[in-house]
Tab-separated table of C-alpha atoms in Angstrom:
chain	number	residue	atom	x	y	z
A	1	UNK	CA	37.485	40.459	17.862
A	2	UNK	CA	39.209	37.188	17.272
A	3	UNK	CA	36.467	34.647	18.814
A	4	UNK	CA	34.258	36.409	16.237
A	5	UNK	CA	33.487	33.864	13.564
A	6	UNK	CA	33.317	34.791	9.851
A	7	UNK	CA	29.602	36.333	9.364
A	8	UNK	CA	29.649	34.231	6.087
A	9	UNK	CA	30.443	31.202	7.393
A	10	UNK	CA	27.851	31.918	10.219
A	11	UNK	CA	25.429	32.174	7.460
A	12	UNK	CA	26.898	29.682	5.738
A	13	UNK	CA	26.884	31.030	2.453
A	14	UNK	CA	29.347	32.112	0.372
A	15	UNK	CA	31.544	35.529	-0.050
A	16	UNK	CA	29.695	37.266	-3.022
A	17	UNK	CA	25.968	35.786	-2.337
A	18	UNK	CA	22.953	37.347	-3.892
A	19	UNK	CA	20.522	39.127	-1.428
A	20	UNK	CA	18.062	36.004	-2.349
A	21	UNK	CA	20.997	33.467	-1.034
A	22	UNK	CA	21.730	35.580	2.103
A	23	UNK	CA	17.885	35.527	3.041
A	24	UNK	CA	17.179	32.172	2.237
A	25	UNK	CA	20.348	31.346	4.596
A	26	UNK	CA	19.246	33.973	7.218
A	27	UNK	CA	15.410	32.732	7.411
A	28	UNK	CA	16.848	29.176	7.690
A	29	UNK	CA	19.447	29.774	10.419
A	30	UNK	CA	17.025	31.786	12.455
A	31	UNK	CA	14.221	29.346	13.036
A	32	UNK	CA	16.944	26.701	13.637
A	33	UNK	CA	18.158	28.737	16.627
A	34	UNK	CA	14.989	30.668	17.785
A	35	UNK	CA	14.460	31.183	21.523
A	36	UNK	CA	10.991	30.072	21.204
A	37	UNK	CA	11.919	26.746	19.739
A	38	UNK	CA	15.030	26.240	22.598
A	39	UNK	CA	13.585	28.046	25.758
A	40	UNK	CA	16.537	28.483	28.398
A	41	UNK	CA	18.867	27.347	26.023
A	42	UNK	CA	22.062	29.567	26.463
A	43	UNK	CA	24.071	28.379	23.754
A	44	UNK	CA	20.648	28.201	20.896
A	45	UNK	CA	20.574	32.155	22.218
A	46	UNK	CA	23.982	32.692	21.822
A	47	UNK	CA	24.087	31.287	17.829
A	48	UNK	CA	20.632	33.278	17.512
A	49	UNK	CA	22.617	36.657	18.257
A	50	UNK	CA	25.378	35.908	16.188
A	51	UNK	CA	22.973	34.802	13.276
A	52	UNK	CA	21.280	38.002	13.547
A	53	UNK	CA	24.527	39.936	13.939
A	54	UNK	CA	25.774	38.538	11.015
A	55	UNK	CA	22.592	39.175	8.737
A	56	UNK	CA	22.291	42.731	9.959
A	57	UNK	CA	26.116	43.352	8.876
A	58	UNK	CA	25.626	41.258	5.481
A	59	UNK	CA	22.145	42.820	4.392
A	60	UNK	CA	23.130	45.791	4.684
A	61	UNK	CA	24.906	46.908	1.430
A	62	UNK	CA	27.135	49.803	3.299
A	63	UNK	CA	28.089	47.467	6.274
A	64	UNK	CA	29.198	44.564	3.734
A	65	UNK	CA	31.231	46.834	1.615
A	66	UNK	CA	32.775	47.955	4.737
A	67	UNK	CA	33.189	44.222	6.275
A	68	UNK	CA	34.839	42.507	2.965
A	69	UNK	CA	37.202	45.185	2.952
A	70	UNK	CA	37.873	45.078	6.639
A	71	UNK	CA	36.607	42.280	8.340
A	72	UNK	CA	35.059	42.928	11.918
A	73	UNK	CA	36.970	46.141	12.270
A	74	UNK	CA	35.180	47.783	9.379
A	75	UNK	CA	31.785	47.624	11.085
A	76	UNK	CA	32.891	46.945	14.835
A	77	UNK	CA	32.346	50.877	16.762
A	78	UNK	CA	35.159	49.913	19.068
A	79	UNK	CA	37.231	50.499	15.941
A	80	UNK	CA	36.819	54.081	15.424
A	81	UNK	CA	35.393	53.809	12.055
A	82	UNK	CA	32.886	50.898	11.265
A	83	UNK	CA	29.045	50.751	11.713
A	84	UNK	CA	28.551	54.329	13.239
A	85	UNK	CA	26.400	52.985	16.062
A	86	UNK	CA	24.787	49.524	15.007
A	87	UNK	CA	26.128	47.800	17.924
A	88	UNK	CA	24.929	49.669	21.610
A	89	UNK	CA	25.338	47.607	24.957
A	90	UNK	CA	23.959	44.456	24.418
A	91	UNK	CA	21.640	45.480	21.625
A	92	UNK	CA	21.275	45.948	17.631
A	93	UNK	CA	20.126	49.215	15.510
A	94	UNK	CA	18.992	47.155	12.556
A	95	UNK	CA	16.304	47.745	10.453
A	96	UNK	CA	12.770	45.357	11.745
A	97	UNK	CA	11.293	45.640	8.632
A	98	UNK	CA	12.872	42.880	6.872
A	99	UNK	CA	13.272	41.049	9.715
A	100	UNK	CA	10.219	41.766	10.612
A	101	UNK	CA	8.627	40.107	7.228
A	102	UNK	CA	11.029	37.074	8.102
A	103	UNK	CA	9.631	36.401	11.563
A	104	UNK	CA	6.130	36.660	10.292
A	105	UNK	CA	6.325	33.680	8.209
A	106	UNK	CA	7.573	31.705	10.687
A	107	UNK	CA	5.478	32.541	14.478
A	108	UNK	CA	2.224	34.480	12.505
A	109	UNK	CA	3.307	37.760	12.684
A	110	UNK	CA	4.783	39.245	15.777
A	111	UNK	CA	6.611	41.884	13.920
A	112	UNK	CA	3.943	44.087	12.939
A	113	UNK	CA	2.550	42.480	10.560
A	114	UNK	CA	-1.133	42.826	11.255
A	115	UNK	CA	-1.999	44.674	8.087
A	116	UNK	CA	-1.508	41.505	5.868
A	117	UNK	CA	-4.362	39.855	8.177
A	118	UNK	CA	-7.016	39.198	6.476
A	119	UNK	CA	-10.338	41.441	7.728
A	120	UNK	CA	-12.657	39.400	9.904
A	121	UNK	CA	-15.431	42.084	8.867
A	122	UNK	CA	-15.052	40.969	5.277
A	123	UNK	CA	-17.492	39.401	3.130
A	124	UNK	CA	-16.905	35.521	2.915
A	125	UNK	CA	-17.967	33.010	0.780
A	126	UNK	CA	-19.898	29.997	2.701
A	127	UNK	CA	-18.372	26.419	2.906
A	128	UNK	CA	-19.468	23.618	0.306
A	129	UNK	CA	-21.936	21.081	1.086
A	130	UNK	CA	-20.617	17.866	-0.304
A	131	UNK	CA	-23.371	14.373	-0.735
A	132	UNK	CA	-23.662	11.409	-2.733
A	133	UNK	CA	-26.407	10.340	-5.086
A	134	UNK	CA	-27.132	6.656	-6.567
A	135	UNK	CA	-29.263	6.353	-10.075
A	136	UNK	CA	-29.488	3.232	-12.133
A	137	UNK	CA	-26.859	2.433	-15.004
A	138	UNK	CA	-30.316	3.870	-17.514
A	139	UNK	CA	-30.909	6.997	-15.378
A	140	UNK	CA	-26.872	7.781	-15.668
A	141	UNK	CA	-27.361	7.033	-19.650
A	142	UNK	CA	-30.194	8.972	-20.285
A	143	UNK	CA	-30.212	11.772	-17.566
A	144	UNK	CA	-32.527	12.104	-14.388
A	145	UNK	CA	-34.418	14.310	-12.012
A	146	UNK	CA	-33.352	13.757	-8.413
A	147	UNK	CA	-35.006	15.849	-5.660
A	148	UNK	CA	-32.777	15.657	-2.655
A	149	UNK	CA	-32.762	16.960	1.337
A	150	UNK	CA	-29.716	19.391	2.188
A	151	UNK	CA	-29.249	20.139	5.694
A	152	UNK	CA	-27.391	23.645	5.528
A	153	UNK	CA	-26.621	26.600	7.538
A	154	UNK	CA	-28.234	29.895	6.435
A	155	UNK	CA	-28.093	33.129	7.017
A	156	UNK	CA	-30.613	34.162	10.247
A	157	UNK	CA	-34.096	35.534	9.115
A	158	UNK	CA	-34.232	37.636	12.631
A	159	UNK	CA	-31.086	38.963	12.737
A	160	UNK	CA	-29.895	38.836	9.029
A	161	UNK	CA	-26.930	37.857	10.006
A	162	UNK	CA	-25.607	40.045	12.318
A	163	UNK	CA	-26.185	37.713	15.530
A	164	UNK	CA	-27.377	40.352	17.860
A	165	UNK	CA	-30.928	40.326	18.723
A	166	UNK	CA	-33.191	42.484	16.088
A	167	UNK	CA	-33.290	46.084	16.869
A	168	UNK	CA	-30.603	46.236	19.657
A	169	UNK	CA	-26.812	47.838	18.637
A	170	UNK	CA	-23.833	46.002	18.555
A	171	UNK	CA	-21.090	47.973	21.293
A	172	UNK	CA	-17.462	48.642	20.209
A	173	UNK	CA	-15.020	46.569	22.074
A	174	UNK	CA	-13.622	48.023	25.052
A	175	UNK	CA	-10.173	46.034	24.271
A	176	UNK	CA	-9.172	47.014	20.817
A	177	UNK	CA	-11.520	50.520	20.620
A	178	UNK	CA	-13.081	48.895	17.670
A	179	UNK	CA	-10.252	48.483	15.830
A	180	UNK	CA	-10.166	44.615	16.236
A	181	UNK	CA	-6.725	44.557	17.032
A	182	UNK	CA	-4.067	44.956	20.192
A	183	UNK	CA	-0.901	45.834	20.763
A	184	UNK	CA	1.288	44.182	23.079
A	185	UNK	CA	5.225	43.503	23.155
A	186	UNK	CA	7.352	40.566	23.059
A	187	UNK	CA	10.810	40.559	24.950
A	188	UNK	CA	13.552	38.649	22.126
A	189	UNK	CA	17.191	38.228	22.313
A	190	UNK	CA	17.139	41.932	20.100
A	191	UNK	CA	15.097	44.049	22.421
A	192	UNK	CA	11.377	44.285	23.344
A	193	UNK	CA	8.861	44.391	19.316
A	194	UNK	CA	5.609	45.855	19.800
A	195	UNK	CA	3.572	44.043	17.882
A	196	UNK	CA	-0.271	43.517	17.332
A	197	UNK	CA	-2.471	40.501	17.088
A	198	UNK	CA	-6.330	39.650	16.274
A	199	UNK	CA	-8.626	40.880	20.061
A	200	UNK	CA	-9.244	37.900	21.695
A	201	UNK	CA	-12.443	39.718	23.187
A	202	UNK	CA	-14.275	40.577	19.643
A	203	UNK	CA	-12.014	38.156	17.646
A	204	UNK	CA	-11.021	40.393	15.460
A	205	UNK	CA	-14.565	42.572	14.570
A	206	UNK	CA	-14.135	45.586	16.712
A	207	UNK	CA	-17.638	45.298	18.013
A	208	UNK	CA	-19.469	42.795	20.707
A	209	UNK	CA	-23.317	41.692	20.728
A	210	UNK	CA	-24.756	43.205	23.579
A	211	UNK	CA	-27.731	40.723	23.522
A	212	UNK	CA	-27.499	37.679	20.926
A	213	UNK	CA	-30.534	37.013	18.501
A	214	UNK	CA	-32.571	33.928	20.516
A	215	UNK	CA	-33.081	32.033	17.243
A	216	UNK	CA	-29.482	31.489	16.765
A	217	UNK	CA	-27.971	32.235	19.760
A	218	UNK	CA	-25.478	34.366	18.278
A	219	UNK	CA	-24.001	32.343	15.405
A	220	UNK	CA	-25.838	34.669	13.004
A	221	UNK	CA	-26.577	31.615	11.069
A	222	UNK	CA	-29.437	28.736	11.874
A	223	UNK	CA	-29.370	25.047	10.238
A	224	UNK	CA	-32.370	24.081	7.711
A	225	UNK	CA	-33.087	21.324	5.996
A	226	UNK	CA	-33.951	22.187	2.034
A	227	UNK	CA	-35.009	20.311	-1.470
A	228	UNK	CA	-33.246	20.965	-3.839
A	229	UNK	CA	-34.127	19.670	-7.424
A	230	UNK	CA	-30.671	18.349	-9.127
A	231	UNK	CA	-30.540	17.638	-13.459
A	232	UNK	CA	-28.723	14.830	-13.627
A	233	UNK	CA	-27.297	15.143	-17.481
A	234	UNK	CA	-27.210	12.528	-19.393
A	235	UNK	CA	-24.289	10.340	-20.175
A	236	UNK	CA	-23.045	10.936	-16.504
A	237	UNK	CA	-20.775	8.404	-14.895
A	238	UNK	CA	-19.983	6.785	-11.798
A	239	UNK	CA	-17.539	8.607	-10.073
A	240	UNK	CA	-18.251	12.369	-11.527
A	241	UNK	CA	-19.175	15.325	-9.442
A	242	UNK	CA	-22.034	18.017	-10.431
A	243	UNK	CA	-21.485	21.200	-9.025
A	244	UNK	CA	-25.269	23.176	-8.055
A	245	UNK	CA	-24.079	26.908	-7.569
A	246	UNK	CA	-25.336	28.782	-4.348
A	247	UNK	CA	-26.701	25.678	-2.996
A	248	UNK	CA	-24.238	25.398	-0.284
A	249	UNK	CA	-23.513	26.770	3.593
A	250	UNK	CA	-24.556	30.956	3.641
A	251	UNK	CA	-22.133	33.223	3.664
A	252	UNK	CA	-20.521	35.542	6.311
A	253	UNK	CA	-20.965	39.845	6.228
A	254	UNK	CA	-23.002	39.278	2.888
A	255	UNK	CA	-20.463	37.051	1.239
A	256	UNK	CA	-21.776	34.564	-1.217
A	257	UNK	CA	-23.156	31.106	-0.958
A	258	UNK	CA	-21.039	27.608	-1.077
A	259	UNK	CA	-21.803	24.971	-3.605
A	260	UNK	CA	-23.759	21.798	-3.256
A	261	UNK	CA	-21.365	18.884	-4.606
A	262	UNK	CA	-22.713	16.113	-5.471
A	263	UNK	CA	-20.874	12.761	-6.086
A	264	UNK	CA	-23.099	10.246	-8.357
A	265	UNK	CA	-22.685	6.828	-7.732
A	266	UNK	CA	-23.823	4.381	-10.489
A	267	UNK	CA	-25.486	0.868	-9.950
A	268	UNK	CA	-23.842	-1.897	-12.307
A	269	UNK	CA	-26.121	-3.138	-14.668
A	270	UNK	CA	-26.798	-6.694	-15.003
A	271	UNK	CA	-26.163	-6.716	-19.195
A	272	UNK	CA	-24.505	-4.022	-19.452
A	273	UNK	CA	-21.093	-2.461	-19.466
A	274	UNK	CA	-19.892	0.893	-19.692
A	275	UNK	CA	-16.478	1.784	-20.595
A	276	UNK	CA	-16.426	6.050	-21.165
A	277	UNK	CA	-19.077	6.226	-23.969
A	278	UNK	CA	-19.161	2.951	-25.561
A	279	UNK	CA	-21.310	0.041	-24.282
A	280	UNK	CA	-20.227	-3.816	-24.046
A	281	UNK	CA	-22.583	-7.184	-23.554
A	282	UNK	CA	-22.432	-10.282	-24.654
A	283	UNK	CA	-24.832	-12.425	-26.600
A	284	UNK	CA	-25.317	-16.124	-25.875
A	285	UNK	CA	-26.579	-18.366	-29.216
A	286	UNK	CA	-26.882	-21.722	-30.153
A	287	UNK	CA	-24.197	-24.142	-31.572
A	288	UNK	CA	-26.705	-24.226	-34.944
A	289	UNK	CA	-27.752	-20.362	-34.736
A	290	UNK	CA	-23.703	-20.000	-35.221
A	291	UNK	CA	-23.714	-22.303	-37.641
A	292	UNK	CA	-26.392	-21.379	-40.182
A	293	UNK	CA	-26.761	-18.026	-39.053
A	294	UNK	CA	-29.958	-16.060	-37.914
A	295	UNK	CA	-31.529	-12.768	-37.326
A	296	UNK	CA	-30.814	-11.607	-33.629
A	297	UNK	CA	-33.017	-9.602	-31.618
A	298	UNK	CA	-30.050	-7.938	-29.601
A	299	UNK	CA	-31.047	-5.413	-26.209
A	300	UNK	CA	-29.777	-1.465	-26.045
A	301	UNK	CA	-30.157	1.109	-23.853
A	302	UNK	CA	-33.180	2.371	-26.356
A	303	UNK	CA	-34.817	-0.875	-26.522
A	304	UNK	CA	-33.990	-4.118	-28.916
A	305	UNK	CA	-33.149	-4.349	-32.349
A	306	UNK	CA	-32.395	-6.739	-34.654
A	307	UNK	CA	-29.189	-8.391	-36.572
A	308	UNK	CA	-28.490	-10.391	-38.834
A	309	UNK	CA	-26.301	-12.922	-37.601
A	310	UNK	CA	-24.089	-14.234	-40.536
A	311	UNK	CA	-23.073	-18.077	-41.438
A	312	UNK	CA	-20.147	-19.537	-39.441
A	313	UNK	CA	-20.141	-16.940	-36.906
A	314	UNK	CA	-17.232	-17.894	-34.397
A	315	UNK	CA	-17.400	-17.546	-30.769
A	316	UNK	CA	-15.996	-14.135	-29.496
A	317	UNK	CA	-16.542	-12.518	-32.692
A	318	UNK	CA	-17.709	-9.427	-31.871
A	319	UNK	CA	-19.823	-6.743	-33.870
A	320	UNK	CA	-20.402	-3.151	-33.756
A	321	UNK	CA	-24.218	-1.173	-33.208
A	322	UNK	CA	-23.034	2.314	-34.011
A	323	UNK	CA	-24.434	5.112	-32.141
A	324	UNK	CA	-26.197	2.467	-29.380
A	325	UNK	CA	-24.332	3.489	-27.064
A	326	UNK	CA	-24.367	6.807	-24.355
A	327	UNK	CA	-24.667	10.227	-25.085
A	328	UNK	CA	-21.751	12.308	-24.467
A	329	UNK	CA	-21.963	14.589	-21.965
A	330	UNK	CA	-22.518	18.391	-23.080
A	331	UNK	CA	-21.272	17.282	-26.554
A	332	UNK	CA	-22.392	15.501	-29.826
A	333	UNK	CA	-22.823	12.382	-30.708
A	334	UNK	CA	-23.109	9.025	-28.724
A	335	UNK	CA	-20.797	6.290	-28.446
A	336	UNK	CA	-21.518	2.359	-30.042
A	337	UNK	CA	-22.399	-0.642	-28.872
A	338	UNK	CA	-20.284	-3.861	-28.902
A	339	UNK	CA	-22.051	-6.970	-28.501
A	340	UNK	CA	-19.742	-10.608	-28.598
A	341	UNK	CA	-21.110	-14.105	-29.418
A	342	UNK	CA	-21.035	-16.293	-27.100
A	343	UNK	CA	-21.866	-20.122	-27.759
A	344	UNK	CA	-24.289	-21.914	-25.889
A	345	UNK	CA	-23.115	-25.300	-25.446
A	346	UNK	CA	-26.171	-27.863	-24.511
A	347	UNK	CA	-25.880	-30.241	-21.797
A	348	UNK	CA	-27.277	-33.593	-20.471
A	349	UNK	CA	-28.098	-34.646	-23.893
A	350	UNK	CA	-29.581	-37.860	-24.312
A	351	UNK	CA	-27.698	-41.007	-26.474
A	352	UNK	CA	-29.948	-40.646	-29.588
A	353	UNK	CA	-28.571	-36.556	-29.850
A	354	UNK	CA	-25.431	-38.100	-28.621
A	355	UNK	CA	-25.118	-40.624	-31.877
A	356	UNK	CA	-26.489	-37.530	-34.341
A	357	UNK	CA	-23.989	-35.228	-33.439
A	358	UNK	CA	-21.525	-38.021	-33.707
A	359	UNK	CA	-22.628	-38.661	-37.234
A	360	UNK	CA	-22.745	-34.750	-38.074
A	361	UNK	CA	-19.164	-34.642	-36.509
A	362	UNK	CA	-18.027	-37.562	-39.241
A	363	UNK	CA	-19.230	-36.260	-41.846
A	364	UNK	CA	-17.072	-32.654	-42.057
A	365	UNK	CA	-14.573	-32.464	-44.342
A	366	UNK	CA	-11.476	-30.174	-43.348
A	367	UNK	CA	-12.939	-27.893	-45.642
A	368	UNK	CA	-15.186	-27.276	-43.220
A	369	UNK	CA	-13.337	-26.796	-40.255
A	370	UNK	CA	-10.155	-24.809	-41.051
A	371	UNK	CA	-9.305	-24.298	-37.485
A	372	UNK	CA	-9.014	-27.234	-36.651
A	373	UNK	CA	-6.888	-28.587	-39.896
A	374	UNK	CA	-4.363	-25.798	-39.161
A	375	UNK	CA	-4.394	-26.062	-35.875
A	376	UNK	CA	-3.854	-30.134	-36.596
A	377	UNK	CA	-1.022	-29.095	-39.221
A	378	UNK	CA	0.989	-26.438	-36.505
A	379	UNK	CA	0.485	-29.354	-34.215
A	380	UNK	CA	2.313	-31.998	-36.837
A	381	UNK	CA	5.164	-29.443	-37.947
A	382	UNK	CA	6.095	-28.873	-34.146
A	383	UNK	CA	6.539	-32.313	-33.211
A	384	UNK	CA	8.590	-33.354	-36.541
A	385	UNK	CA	10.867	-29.965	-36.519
A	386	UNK	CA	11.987	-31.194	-33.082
């Protein structure tokens, strides 16, 4: 009795834990000392006994009573009047069910846990078919048709499924009796747990195909090649996925059909730009269209239009076509178009257009070019406040 450590401090918890504490401790301590994580490791075995010792004593709410009131000797046989049998020679009369749940989260089962498995029998939904489509920057604006090849797996037309050659039986496995599931029993530092696991012979389905369906060998499922017709909405962008329903991989024991996912990829346009809704471009006009104004003929998505380009426009002014832009998708409405001036500077011009601007420049007043005057007058008042 007095090399036994202090079952709390084996746990490392606390005197006074909640059951959630003393599990969370147990579950943590147990995989950190498991056999099959240190094989022939004497002292790992050792600390994995006197983990489970301790949690047997500790979870039970008779045995803890009995152990903070007496130590050891209040659940220790040896004493006369502790644990009424939970020690034998060598082994431990604890209950496997909680353990039991323990273990199967951390080596898949093992303690019985076979009826959380999930049925292979069961109908499953087929896997999701994922591709990529590319339209144009004006087929993502105003929606498209795309007709597209899907290679997919689908459910056999011979044996509907079932993978065994039409008419013939399927024969219940000689392994598991048709259960889908064996027994066998695992040796542990607490005794030998009979436990069961999926039949490696039928994996899992309790029956075996006596002769497999030639067209797909078995699988229950051949590979075809299908168009499908996808409605590309409008106001789609680069980047988005559409989702086709039942267009994916077949399903297994009459489950349901994947999806078809497709990704749409947008070309860049070469005038336009698309931020969410709204579009941007620019439009390039002469020094004396900016000057004296003019009526623009300005490109949109729905062909051109015109505006009226006022007096003294500035370059990067920019101005608003409301509703020009794209329409949003499954909603109202459609963004605006925002079109900015750009100047178009000449070049190479010869000495006579040379002289004539010259003389146009000298005859301004500052009237006429306020930028310049202020930026002239913020130019004089830094250089005198120094």
């Amino acid at each position: 009795m007095a090399d036994k450590r202090d079952y709390y401090e084996v746990l490392g918890v606390q005197k006074g834990c909640s059951e959630d504490e003393l599990k969370k401790a147990y579950r943590q301590m147990a995989k950190k000392y498991h056999p099959d994580l240190h094989p022939d490791d004497k002292e790992a075995e050792a600390k994995f006994k006197e983990v489970n010792e301790a949690y047997e004593v500790l979870s039970d709410p008779q045995k803890r009573s009995r152990y903070d009131q007496f130590g050891h000797a209040g659940v220790d046989p040896s004493f006369g009047g502790g644990a009424g049998g939970a020690y034998g020679s060598g082994g431990f009369g604890f209950d496997m069910g909680d353990i039991g749940d323990i273990f199967e989260g951390f080596f898949g089962g093992g303690f019985g846990g076979s009826s959380r498995r999930q049925n292979p029998n069961a109908p499953r939904r087929g896997t999701d078919i994922r591709i990529q489509v590319a339209i144009s920057f004006f087929e993502a604006c105003k929606g498209v048709s795309k007709t597209v090849s899907v290679n997919r797996s689908e459910s056999c037309p011979d044996c509907h499924g079932t993978g065994a050659e039409n008419g013939t039986a399927m024969k219940t496995c000689s392994d598991c009796n048709g259960t889908g599931q064996v027994r066998y029993q695992q040796r542990t530092p607490f005794g030998v747990i009979s436990s069961q696991r999926a039949c490696d012979k039928c994996q899992g389905k309790g029956k075996i195909i006596e002769k497999s369906c030639p067209k797909c060998a078995g699988r229950g499922s051949v590979s075809n090649t299908k168009k499908v017709e996808i409605q590309i909405p409008a106001g789609i962008d680069d980047g988005q996925t559409l989702s086709i329903r039942g267009q994916g991989n077949s399903g297994t024991n009459g489950g349901p059909n994947g999806d078809l996912l497709v990704l749409i990829a947008v070309r860049p346009d070469a005038l336009f730009k698309r931020k969410e809704y709204d579009i941007y471009c620019e439009m390039p006009v002469s020094y004396y269209q900016a000057v004296t104004g003019d009526e623009l003929v300005v490109p949109t998505i729905d062909g051109n239009v015109k505006y009226t380009l006022p007096e003294g426009t500035q370059p990067g002014t920019t101005f608003r076509l409301r509703g020009k832009g794209v329409q949003r998708l499954n909603g109202r409405g459609r963004g605006d178009q925002f079109v900015t001036i750009t100047i178009d500077v000449p070049k190479n011009l010869s000495k006579t257009q040379k002289d004539k601007l010259k003389a146009f420049e000298e005859s301004l007043t500052e009237k006429q070019t306020q930028k310049k005057k202020s930026f002239s007058e913020k130019l004089k008042d830094m250089f005198e406040n120094k």
